[in-house]
Structure formats: structure tokens, C-alpha cells
């Protein structure tokens, strides 16, 4: 347990002393800032918008979070590629493997370290809608639900990215593979719109579908459980993969 | 009760697909012993060390560390091990002290003892002046020393060092050898290298690997002593072989050409004087006579030469 936290702390430190994390945060913030501004202008110019949406939190939150998932989908694999693929190539993974740490400690440690980064990104995103508090009243519960969904989604991306990262020793392959896997789960949403049991099942498995409820402010434990299961399955697969590599 | 052998490996095998990297290897290490692992490139040294360090699970066989099974109780076993892989496992984006501090947490050194442990390791590896530098900006030699510092940080009973002096300059190499010798006085050390001189100056016992198998396992004193099994003689005129073979202490004669012979000696005997006397008495015109001392290099070359399988196999039989 303490080893796991040490690994997590070390991973977080390594992420934040590298320029990659700061670049990612800066780009993320710049793009989402522009989107946020555009949404705000559009909302202000459209006289009808107050009638069509239930408050500004609905409109802004929906658009901003929706766009954020797309950007994160592309960014998270860039962060997870370092976790195992790059460490394996540089040899530093051996440090953890030779230490008295279990594979569960190692995988969870890496995951938690990346989650620290996730929360930093979410905190920065949260600032944008909360800024509106200066001029108007917001449905805070709704914004919080959206942010929780975003955090769960990002953690799910991270878990899937870690698994792909554990498969290879080439960071670029890990990034491309992670991106492909996430996009695959994304596309299930499209297939899910087909009728029939297969379509329904795919629609249920799709990563982003469960985010829709949270974005609308509906906190359903089924959706949260879906994400937790998704995270658990991919972290477990990562452990299995590392174990099979060891012997 | 402490077991006799610090580290013991039985029937260790490792298979990568169809390729048998290590095959049925037995190894033991006593306290206070420095064991040198020699072998040509690709002989399976690194794979063996990975298995001993618990980084790679063997396909077959088992390793016990200080009486603890590495497979059954990896956590406790690994606490007794320090391991420097071929490529030092460093984080280039951290400073030396940050890195070692993390290693001390990984090794579960009690919180209060950590600063001391980190300092001691830095002093031993001569890294104090660089403690605030980023590892990525250090030269190869200093990075190697960081790797060694990491391996000895928690004062493990066994230290496994895979080519520890690669990339170091001669002065640093001497420093590291001195460090290894100091460490070896109370611990067990396994050291791999393909530099013979290094093994000769540091190790007590040598193990030679060839194609994943152990082909030699002897104390260094045997390989390095003034013992010899063969004598090379040359004559100006063709000698009478029967007469020569009758001399006390001669085991067999191989003619290299008409006038030069390699004479196998019964171990412990020295028939050189008798050969000289006979040659003078018969007027063969002795012009060459010297014992072929068995140096570590000879042993190594003989055992690892690829195109000389027959000779190698014959030697394997006698060495084992």
C-alpha cells in the first residue's frame, strides 16, 4: 500500500517535471477556452436560447464537456504511452520489477499518478463554467455531475491507455494503439444506434453513452459503476499482461 | 538459522519461444563471496541475472534467496536483493537525490533511516557533488554509478550487478571495483562481465556460460594458479615417441608436426626436467620446452570458442 502510494507520487512528480504535461495542459486549456468563448457568444446572441435550454449551465456545460471528451480522447494516450512502453524501453521498469512491489502496486501506482494529472486537467476545465458565477446563477450540481463524468471518463481513458502501453515497448505504438482503442469504444456509440440486440449491447458498452446522463445532471449509479468496471477490467488486464511478460 | 548459501538456483531454465536462453543452470553463492559470471555475448548472462533478481520468472527451476523462495515469497526475497540491470533503471527527469529518495521508499526503508541511506549510497558511489543534478544530464559513467547506488541503497544481502563498469573511465572502474570488494566482504555479489581482467581482480569464483549452459564453475585460484595440463616441446630432430612416453608423469602425446609435440601431463607431476634430460641424452636437439599455464583467458577461449565444439565438450566434461 505504501509502495503503491510512493509509486503514484513518483509518477505524478515525473509527469509534472516533464514539459509534456504542461504542454498538454496549455493546449487543452487554450482549445477549450476558445470553444467556451464561442459557446458563450452564441448563447448571448441567440434570443431563443433561454427558452430552448434549461439555463446557461445546461448549454455551456453540454457543449464544453462534449468537446472536452474529444480533446481528451486524443491527449490521454500521449500521457499513458510513457507509463509502461517508455519505461520499458529506457529500462526503468526494471527498477519497479526488482523492488519488493507487487504488480498490482505498480499498475495502481502508475494509474493513480496519472489520475493526479487528470484532476489537474479537470480543475482547469472547471474554472471556465464557474467563472460565470460572477455574472449569473449556475446550477452547481449539474456542473459538478458533468465534471464527475468527465473525470470518470478520463480515468477510463487512462486505464485503457495503460493497458495498451503495457503491450509494447514503443511509446508511439502505445499512443496510436491507445488512441485506436478509445476511438473504437467511441464508435460503438454510432453502432449502438442500430436496432436489434447487438446494437443495444454495443450502445451500452460505448464509453461516451454513459457520460450523456451525467452531462444532463442525472447521477445514476449504473453509469458510475460502468466506468469503475471499465477501469477495473483494463487495470486487471494490465496486471495480467505484465505477469505474462515476467514469465 | 542462516542457511549456508545466500543465493541458490536449481535447474534454472528460460525459454523465449523456440530459443532456449538459459538451460538447466545450477548456481550457489556464499556470504562474502564475489561470483563472476563470464560468457560471450548472447550466452545468457543477462537472462540469468534477471531470473536471479526476480525480474523474469524462469520457465523451469527455482531460486532461493537467503532461504526464501523467490517464486513463493517474492516480496520478502526481493528485500534481500539489489539489482543493477544491463541498462541502469533511471528516471532522466529526476535529480540524483530525488531518484534515490524514491528508491528508498520503494525498498521500504523506514522513513527516519531514509536520508542516511541515501547519503551513504551517494558517498559510496561518489555522487554527493552531483546530488542536485538531473540524471538525464549526467555522463554515462555517473548514470552507471546512480544505478549502482540504487542497487546497494538498502544494504541488501545479495547484490546482482550486470556489467557494472560499462562506460566508466579507468579511475572510476578502480573505484567501483574497490566498492565491490568492500561490499563483498559481508554480502554475496554476483557480477557479470566480459572483461576478463575485471573478473580476475575482483572475483573469488568464476562461472562461465556458453549458449545458456554453465560450462565452468571453479574458484578463481584454480584458473589462475601455476597449474598446467600440457607441455609444448620442440626438437631439431624427430624424437622417438615411445621413449618419450615412457617418462614418468606423461599422460599422452599429440604430435603437432614432425618435431613439435604437445604432451599431456598427469596432474600434479612436472616431467619437464626429465624430458630435457632424455632429449639431451638422445641428441634430439631440444629447442623449445614450456608448460602451457591455464589462465582464465585460455579457459574462457577454450570454453566459448564456437567453431571448436569437440574440444569444448571434452573440457566441459572435466570441468564439471
PDB file of C-alpha atoms in Angstrom, chain A residues 28-245:
ATOM      1  CA  UNK A  28      -6.121  21.733 -23.625  1.00  0.00           C
ATOM      2  CA  UNK A  29      -6.871  24.974 -21.860  1.00  0.00           C
ATOM      3  CA  UNK A  30      -6.351  27.095 -24.976  1.00  0.00           C
ATOM      4  CA  UNK A  31      -8.625  24.975 -27.161  1.00  0.00           C
ATOM      5  CA  UNK A  32     -11.341  24.631 -24.548  1.00  0.00           C
ATOM      6  CA  UNK A  33     -11.065  28.340 -23.783  1.00  0.00           C
ATOM      7  CA  UNK A  34     -11.802  29.178 -27.413  1.00  0.00           C
ATOM      8  CA  UNK A  35     -14.694  26.729 -27.511  1.00  0.00           C
ATOM      9  CA  UNK A  36     -16.053  28.136 -24.266  1.00  0.00           C
ATOM     10  CA  UNK A  37     -15.882  31.676 -25.605  1.00  0.00           C
ATOM     11  CA  UNK A  38     -17.607  30.724 -28.861  1.00  0.00           C
ATOM     12  CA  UNK A  39     -20.367  28.950 -26.933  1.00  0.00           C
ATOM     13  CA  UNK A  40     -20.824  31.949 -24.697  1.00  0.00           C
ATOM     14  CA  UNK A  41     -21.059  34.376 -27.632  1.00  0.00           C
ATOM     15  CA  UNK A  42     -23.522  32.129 -29.407  1.00  0.00           C
ATOM     16  CA  UNK A  43     -25.676  31.837 -26.295  1.00  0.00           C
ATOM     17  CA  UNK A  44     -25.688  35.580 -25.731  1.00  0.00           C
ATOM     18  CA  UNK A  45     -26.608  36.394 -29.334  1.00  0.00           C
ATOM     19  CA  UNK A  46     -29.426  33.917 -29.621  1.00  0.00           C
ATOM     20  CA  UNK A  47     -32.553  35.364 -28.020  1.00  0.00           C
ATOM     21  CA  UNK A  48     -34.230  31.987 -28.096  1.00  0.00           C
ATOM     22  CA  UNK A  49     -31.561  30.151 -26.159  1.00  0.00           C
ATOM     23  CA  UNK A  50     -33.032  30.785 -22.742  1.00  0.00           C
ATOM     24  CA  UNK A  51     -36.198  29.057 -23.783  1.00  0.00           C
ATOM     25  CA  UNK A  52     -34.512  26.150 -25.508  1.00  0.00           C
ATOM     26  CA  UNK A  53     -32.059  25.310 -22.752  1.00  0.00           C
ATOM     27  CA  UNK A  54     -32.678  24.969 -19.089  1.00  0.00           C
ATOM     28  CA  UNK A  55     -30.236  27.625 -18.037  1.00  0.00           C
ATOM     29  CA  UNK A  56     -26.761  28.547 -19.083  1.00  0.00           C
ATOM     30  CA  UNK A  57     -25.210  25.626 -17.211  1.00  0.00           C
ATOM     31  CA  UNK A  58     -27.059  23.243 -19.475  1.00  0.00           C
ATOM     32  CA  UNK A  59     -25.955  24.919 -22.669  1.00  0.00           C
ATOM     33  CA  UNK A  60     -22.369  25.705 -21.782  1.00  0.00           C
ATOM     34  CA  UNK A  61     -21.786  22.549 -19.806  1.00  0.00           C
ATOM     35  CA  UNK A  62     -23.092  20.358 -22.569  1.00  0.00           C
ATOM     36  CA  UNK A  63     -21.051  21.897 -25.325  1.00  0.00           C
ATOM     37  CA  UNK A  64     -17.883  22.350 -23.342  1.00  0.00           C
ATOM     38  CA  UNK A  65     -17.831  18.881 -21.785  1.00  0.00           C
ATOM     39  CA  UNK A  66     -18.719  17.272 -25.077  1.00  0.00           C
ATOM     40  CA  UNK A  67     -15.827  18.939 -26.789  1.00  0.00           C
ATOM     41  CA  UNK A  68     -13.502  18.231 -23.866  1.00  0.00           C
ATOM     42  CA  UNK A  69     -14.080  14.465 -24.203  1.00  0.00           C
ATOM     43  CA  UNK A  70     -12.975  14.628 -27.814  1.00  0.00           C
ATOM     44  CA  UNK A  71      -9.774  16.516 -26.985  1.00  0.00           C
ATOM     45  CA  UNK A  72      -9.011  14.238 -24.037  1.00  0.00           C
ATOM     46  CA  UNK A  73      -9.511  11.186 -26.210  1.00  0.00           C
ATOM     47  CA  UNK A  74      -6.576  12.363 -28.258  1.00  0.00           C
ATOM     48  CA  UNK A  75      -4.450  13.577 -25.391  1.00  0.00           C
ATOM     49  CA  UNK A  76      -4.667  10.818 -22.788  1.00  0.00           C
ATOM     50  CA  UNK A  77      -2.881   8.185 -24.931  1.00  0.00           C
ATOM     51  CA  UNK A  78       0.060  10.591 -25.183  1.00  0.00           C
ATOM     52  CA  UNK A  79       0.367  10.548 -21.416  1.00  0.00           C
ATOM     53  CA  UNK A  80      -0.211   6.853 -20.906  1.00  0.00           C
ATOM     54  CA  UNK A  81       2.320   5.874 -23.552  1.00  0.00           C
ATOM     55  CA  UNK A  82       5.061   6.875 -21.148  1.00  0.00           C
ATOM     56  CA  UNK A  83       3.828   4.721 -18.342  1.00  0.00           C
ATOM     57  CA  UNK A  84       4.996   1.294 -19.469  1.00  0.00           C
ATOM     58  CA  UNK A  85       6.183   1.485 -23.071  1.00  0.00           C
ATOM     59  CA  UNK A  86       8.716   4.230 -22.484  1.00  0.00           C
ATOM     60  CA  UNK A  87       9.794   2.886 -19.117  1.00  0.00           C
ATOM     61  CA  UNK A  88      10.317  -0.489 -20.660  1.00  0.00           C
ATOM     62  CA  UNK A  89      12.436   0.951 -23.420  1.00  0.00           C
ATOM     63  CA  UNK A  90      14.524   3.071 -21.091  1.00  0.00           C
ATOM     64  CA  UNK A  91      14.930   0.133 -18.718  1.00  0.00           C
ATOM     65  CA  UNK A  92      13.498   1.933 -15.720  1.00  0.00           C
ATOM     66  CA  UNK A  93      10.598  -0.514 -15.485  1.00  0.00           C
ATOM     67  CA  UNK A  94      13.156  -2.980 -14.118  1.00  0.00           C
ATOM     68  CA  UNK A  95      13.561  -0.805 -11.066  1.00  0.00           C
ATOM     69  CA  UNK A  96       9.934  -1.423 -10.131  1.00  0.00           C
ATOM     70  CA  UNK A  97      10.017  -5.082 -11.101  1.00  0.00           C
ATOM     71  CA  UNK A  98      13.098  -5.718  -8.958  1.00  0.00           C
ATOM     72  CA  UNK A  99      11.645  -3.860  -5.974  1.00  0.00           C
ATOM     73  CA  UNK A 100       9.547  -5.659  -3.362  1.00  0.00           C
ATOM     74  CA  UNK A 101       6.374  -4.353  -5.015  1.00  0.00           C
ATOM     75  CA  UNK A 102       3.584  -6.468  -6.436  1.00  0.00           C
ATOM     76  CA  UNK A 103       2.372  -5.929  -9.982  1.00  0.00           C
ATOM     77  CA  UNK A 104      -0.894  -4.609  -8.543  1.00  0.00           C
ATOM     78  CA  UNK A 105       1.120  -1.990  -6.630  1.00  0.00           C
ATOM     79  CA  UNK A 106       2.937  -0.999  -9.796  1.00  0.00           C
ATOM     80  CA  UNK A 107      -0.137  -0.763 -12.023  1.00  0.00           C
ATOM     81  CA  UNK A 108      -2.309   1.006  -9.452  1.00  0.00           C
ATOM     82  CA  UNK A 109       0.575   3.334  -8.598  1.00  0.00           C
ATOM     83  CA  UNK A 110       1.007   4.355 -12.203  1.00  0.00           C
ATOM     84  CA  UNK A 111      -2.742   4.752 -12.590  1.00  0.00           C
ATOM     85  CA  UNK A 112      -3.054   6.941  -9.502  1.00  0.00           C
ATOM     86  CA  UNK A 113      -0.101   9.060 -10.600  1.00  0.00           C
ATOM     87  CA  UNK A 114      -1.825   9.728 -13.906  1.00  0.00           C
ATOM     88  CA  UNK A 115      -5.080  10.387 -12.088  1.00  0.00           C
ATOM     89  CA  UNK A 116      -3.392  13.258 -10.277  1.00  0.00           C
ATOM     90  CA  UNK A 117      -2.800  14.752 -13.686  1.00  0.00           C
ATOM     91  CA  UNK A 118      -6.420  14.039 -14.622  1.00  0.00           C
ATOM     92  CA  UNK A 119      -7.651  16.009 -11.636  1.00  0.00           C
ATOM     93  CA  UNK A 120      -5.387  18.920 -12.517  1.00  0.00           C
ATOM     94  CA  UNK A 121      -6.862  18.995 -16.006  1.00  0.00           C
ATOM     95  CA  UNK A 122     -10.423  18.730 -14.660  1.00  0.00           C
ATOM     96  CA  UNK A 123      -9.774  21.540 -12.182  1.00  0.00           C
ATOM     97  CA  UNK A 124      -8.636  23.794 -15.013  1.00  0.00           C
ATOM     98  CA  UNK A 125     -11.681  22.920 -17.095  1.00  0.00           C
ATOM     99  CA  UNK A 126     -13.951  23.550 -14.103  1.00  0.00           C
ATOM    100  CA  UNK A 127     -12.702  27.099 -13.786  1.00  0.00           C
ATOM    101  CA  UNK A 128     -14.377  28.084 -17.062  1.00  0.00           C
ATOM    102  CA  UNK A 129     -18.049  27.448 -16.258  1.00  0.00           C
ATOM    103  CA  UNK A 130     -17.508  28.502 -12.622  1.00  0.00           C
ATOM    104  CA  UNK A 131     -16.267  31.873 -13.866  1.00  0.00           C
ATOM    105  CA  UNK A 132     -19.832  32.580 -14.947  1.00  0.00           C
ATOM    106  CA  UNK A 133     -20.794  32.724 -11.264  1.00  0.00           C
ATOM    107  CA  UNK A 134     -19.596  36.300 -11.313  1.00  0.00           C
ATOM    108  CA  UNK A 135     -22.441  37.357 -13.607  1.00  0.00           C
ATOM    109  CA  UNK A 136     -25.173  34.801 -13.227  1.00  0.00           C
ATOM    110  CA  UNK A 137     -26.562  31.975 -11.165  1.00  0.00           C
ATOM    111  CA  UNK A 138     -25.497  28.463 -12.047  1.00  0.00           C
ATOM    112  CA  UNK A 139     -26.869  25.024 -11.408  1.00  0.00           C
ATOM    113  CA  UNK A 140     -23.774  23.871  -9.494  1.00  0.00           C
ATOM    114  CA  UNK A 141     -24.996  20.322  -9.011  1.00  0.00           C
ATOM    115  CA  UNK A 142     -25.304  19.966 -12.718  1.00  0.00           C
ATOM    116  CA  UNK A 143     -21.848  21.281 -13.395  1.00  0.00           C
ATOM    117  CA  UNK A 144     -20.446  19.017 -10.711  1.00  0.00           C
ATOM    118  CA  UNK A 145     -22.168  15.978 -12.254  1.00  0.00           C
ATOM    119  CA  UNK A 146     -20.666  16.882 -15.590  1.00  0.00           C
ATOM    120  CA  UNK A 147     -17.199  17.258 -14.113  1.00  0.00           C
ATOM    121  CA  UNK A 148     -17.539  13.961 -12.273  1.00  0.00           C
ATOM    122  CA  UNK A 149     -18.488  12.325 -15.567  1.00  0.00           C
ATOM    123  CA  UNK A 150     -15.534  13.925 -17.262  1.00  0.00           C
ATOM    124  CA  UNK A 151     -13.182  12.717 -14.526  1.00  0.00           C
ATOM    125  CA  UNK A 152     -14.554   9.160 -14.732  1.00  0.00           C
ATOM    126  CA  UNK A 153     -14.286   9.223 -18.497  1.00  0.00           C
ATOM    127  CA  UNK A 154     -10.715  10.411 -18.347  1.00  0.00           C
ATOM    128  CA  UNK A 155      -9.805   7.763 -15.794  1.00  0.00           C
ATOM    129  CA  UNK A 156     -11.352   5.168 -18.080  1.00  0.00           C
ATOM    130  CA  UNK A 157      -9.271   6.515 -20.966  1.00  0.00           C
ATOM    131  CA  UNK A 158      -6.222   6.284 -18.705  1.00  0.00           C
ATOM    132  CA  UNK A 159      -6.883   2.663 -17.745  1.00  0.00           C
ATOM    133  CA  UNK A 160      -7.335   1.624 -21.377  1.00  0.00           C
ATOM    134  CA  UNK A 161      -4.248   3.616 -22.360  1.00  0.00           C
ATOM    135  CA  UNK A 162      -2.188   1.938 -19.626  1.00  0.00           C
ATOM    136  CA  UNK A 163      -3.190  -1.470 -20.919  1.00  0.00           C
ATOM    137  CA  UNK A 164      -2.081  -0.657 -24.468  1.00  0.00           C
ATOM    138  CA  UNK A 165       1.099   0.856 -23.060  1.00  0.00           C
ATOM    139  CA  UNK A 166       1.855  -2.418 -21.280  1.00  0.00           C
ATOM    140  CA  UNK A 167       1.634  -4.307 -24.569  1.00  0.00           C
ATOM    141  CA  UNK A 168       4.576  -2.709 -26.306  1.00  0.00           C
ATOM    142  CA  UNK A 169       7.973  -1.147 -25.814  1.00  0.00           C
ATOM    143  CA  UNK A 170       7.465   1.558 -28.428  1.00  0.00           C
ATOM    144  CA  UNK A 171       5.852   4.706 -26.979  1.00  0.00           C
ATOM    145  CA  UNK A 172       4.487   5.788 -30.374  1.00  0.00           C
ATOM    146  CA  UNK A 173       2.813   2.430 -30.910  1.00  0.00           C
ATOM    147  CA  UNK A 174       1.339   2.713 -27.424  1.00  0.00           C
ATOM    148  CA  UNK A 175      -0.046   6.154 -28.254  1.00  0.00           C
ATOM    149  CA  UNK A 176      -1.508   5.139 -31.615  1.00  0.00           C
ATOM    150  CA  UNK A 177      -2.870   1.883 -30.208  1.00  0.00           C
ATOM    151  CA  UNK A 178      -4.405   3.646 -27.220  1.00  0.00           C
ATOM    152  CA  UNK A 179      -5.989   6.204 -29.488  1.00  0.00           C
ATOM    153  CA  UNK A 180      -7.368   3.464 -31.722  1.00  0.00           C
ATOM    154  CA  UNK A 181      -8.823   1.540 -28.786  1.00  0.00           C
ATOM    155  CA  UNK A 182     -10.524   4.619 -27.371  1.00  0.00           C
ATOM    156  CA  UNK A 183     -11.866   5.599 -30.764  1.00  0.00           C
ATOM    157  CA  UNK A 184     -13.219   2.080 -31.112  1.00  0.00           C
ATOM    158  CA  UNK A 185     -15.173   2.452 -27.891  1.00  0.00           C
ATOM    159  CA  UNK A 186     -16.325   5.833 -29.134  1.00  0.00           C
ATOM    160  CA  UNK A 187     -17.572   4.409 -32.418  1.00  0.00           C
ATOM    161  CA  UNK A 188     -19.633   1.800 -30.587  1.00  0.00           C
ATOM    162  CA  UNK A 189     -21.936   4.679 -29.851  1.00  0.00           C
ATOM    163  CA  UNK A 190     -22.650   5.029 -33.569  1.00  0.00           C
ATOM    164  CA  UNK A 191     -23.173   1.301 -33.978  1.00  0.00           C
ATOM    165  CA  UNK A 192     -25.361   1.376 -30.906  1.00  0.00           C
ATOM    166  CA  UNK A 193     -27.900   3.478 -32.773  1.00  0.00           C
ATOM    167  CA  UNK A 194     -28.649   0.437 -34.959  1.00  0.00           C
ATOM    168  CA  UNK A 195     -31.708  -1.501 -33.897  1.00  0.00           C
ATOM    169  CA  UNK A 196     -31.527  -5.047 -32.574  1.00  0.00           C
ATOM    170  CA  UNK A 197     -29.849  -6.655 -29.568  1.00  0.00           C
ATOM    171  CA  UNK A 198     -26.291  -6.262 -30.909  1.00  0.00           C
ATOM    172  CA  UNK A 199     -26.794  -2.583 -31.452  1.00  0.00           C
ATOM    173  CA  UNK A 200     -28.232  -2.249 -27.992  1.00  0.00           C
ATOM    174  CA  UNK A 201     -25.327  -4.091 -26.424  1.00  0.00           C
ATOM    175  CA  UNK A 202     -22.746  -2.034 -28.273  1.00  0.00           C
ATOM    176  CA  UNK A 203     -24.591   1.108 -27.313  1.00  0.00           C
ATOM    177  CA  UNK A 204     -24.386   0.043 -23.706  1.00  0.00           C
ATOM    178  CA  UNK A 205     -20.679  -0.715 -23.912  1.00  0.00           C
ATOM    179  CA  UNK A 206     -19.843   2.583 -25.593  1.00  0.00           C
ATOM    180  CA  UNK A 207     -17.716   4.795 -23.391  1.00  0.00           C
ATOM    181  CA  UNK A 208     -19.395   8.092 -24.002  1.00  0.00           C
ATOM    182  CA  UNK A 209     -23.013   6.974 -23.779  1.00  0.00           C
ATOM    183  CA  UNK A 210     -22.802   6.812 -20.021  1.00  0.00           C
ATOM    184  CA  UNK A 211     -21.462  10.309 -19.958  1.00  0.00           C
ATOM    185  CA  UNK A 212     -24.669  11.699 -21.515  1.00  0.00           C
ATOM    186  CA  UNK A 213     -26.709  11.202 -18.340  1.00  0.00           C
ATOM    187  CA  UNK A 214     -24.083  12.810 -16.146  1.00  0.00           C
ATOM    188  CA  UNK A 215     -23.779  15.714 -18.553  1.00  0.00           C
ATOM    189  CA  UNK A 216     -27.511  16.264 -18.211  1.00  0.00           C
ATOM    190  CA  UNK A 217     -27.032  16.260 -14.458  1.00  0.00           C
ATOM    191  CA  UNK A 218     -28.503  12.819 -13.897  1.00  0.00           C
ATOM    192  CA  UNK A 219     -26.335  10.947 -11.425  1.00  0.00           C
ATOM    193  CA  UNK A 220     -27.054   7.304 -11.999  1.00  0.00           C
ATOM    194  CA  UNK A 221     -25.065   4.752 -10.053  1.00  0.00           C
ATOM    195  CA  UNK A 222     -25.288   2.414 -13.053  1.00  0.00           C
ATOM    196  CA  UNK A 223     -23.246   4.857 -15.126  1.00  0.00           C
ATOM    197  CA  UNK A 224     -20.682   5.339 -12.394  1.00  0.00           C
ATOM    198  CA  UNK A 225     -20.475   1.579 -11.931  1.00  0.00           C
ATOM    199  CA  UNK A 226     -19.924   1.188 -15.665  1.00  0.00           C
ATOM    200  CA  UNK A 227     -16.879   3.432 -15.542  1.00  0.00           C
ATOM    201  CA  UNK A 228     -15.495   1.809 -12.418  1.00  0.00           C
ATOM    202  CA  UNK A 229     -15.887  -1.607 -14.026  1.00  0.00           C
ATOM    203  CA  UNK A 230     -14.272  -0.395 -17.210  1.00  0.00           C
ATOM    204  CA  UNK A 231     -11.311   0.963 -15.236  1.00  0.00           C
ATOM    205  CA  UNK A 232     -11.060  -2.203 -13.141  1.00  0.00           C
ATOM    206  CA  UNK A 233     -11.110  -4.517 -16.150  1.00  0.00           C
ATOM    207  CA  UNK A 234      -8.375  -2.660 -18.009  1.00  0.00           C
ATOM    208  CA  UNK A 235      -6.148  -2.330 -14.965  1.00  0.00           C
ATOM    209  CA  UNK A 236      -6.571  -6.027 -14.319  1.00  0.00           C
ATOM    210  CA  UNK A 237      -5.684  -6.787 -17.934  1.00  0.00           C
ATOM    211  CA  UNK A 238      -2.581  -4.658 -17.498  1.00  0.00           C
ATOM    212  CA  UNK A 239      -1.545  -6.655 -14.447  1.00  0.00           C
ATOM    213  CA  UNK A 240      -2.102  -9.913 -16.344  1.00  0.00           C
ATOM    214  CA  UNK A 241      -0.086  -8.652 -19.259  1.00  0.00           C
ATOM    215  CA  UNK A 242       2.867  -7.684 -17.056  1.00  0.00           C
ATOM    216  CA  UNK A 243       2.629 -11.002 -15.271  1.00  0.00           C
ATOM    217  CA  UNK A 244       2.740 -12.958 -18.513  1.00  0.00           C
ATOM    218  CA  UNK A 245       5.739 -10.948 -19.598  1.00  0.00           C
TER     219      UNK A 245
END
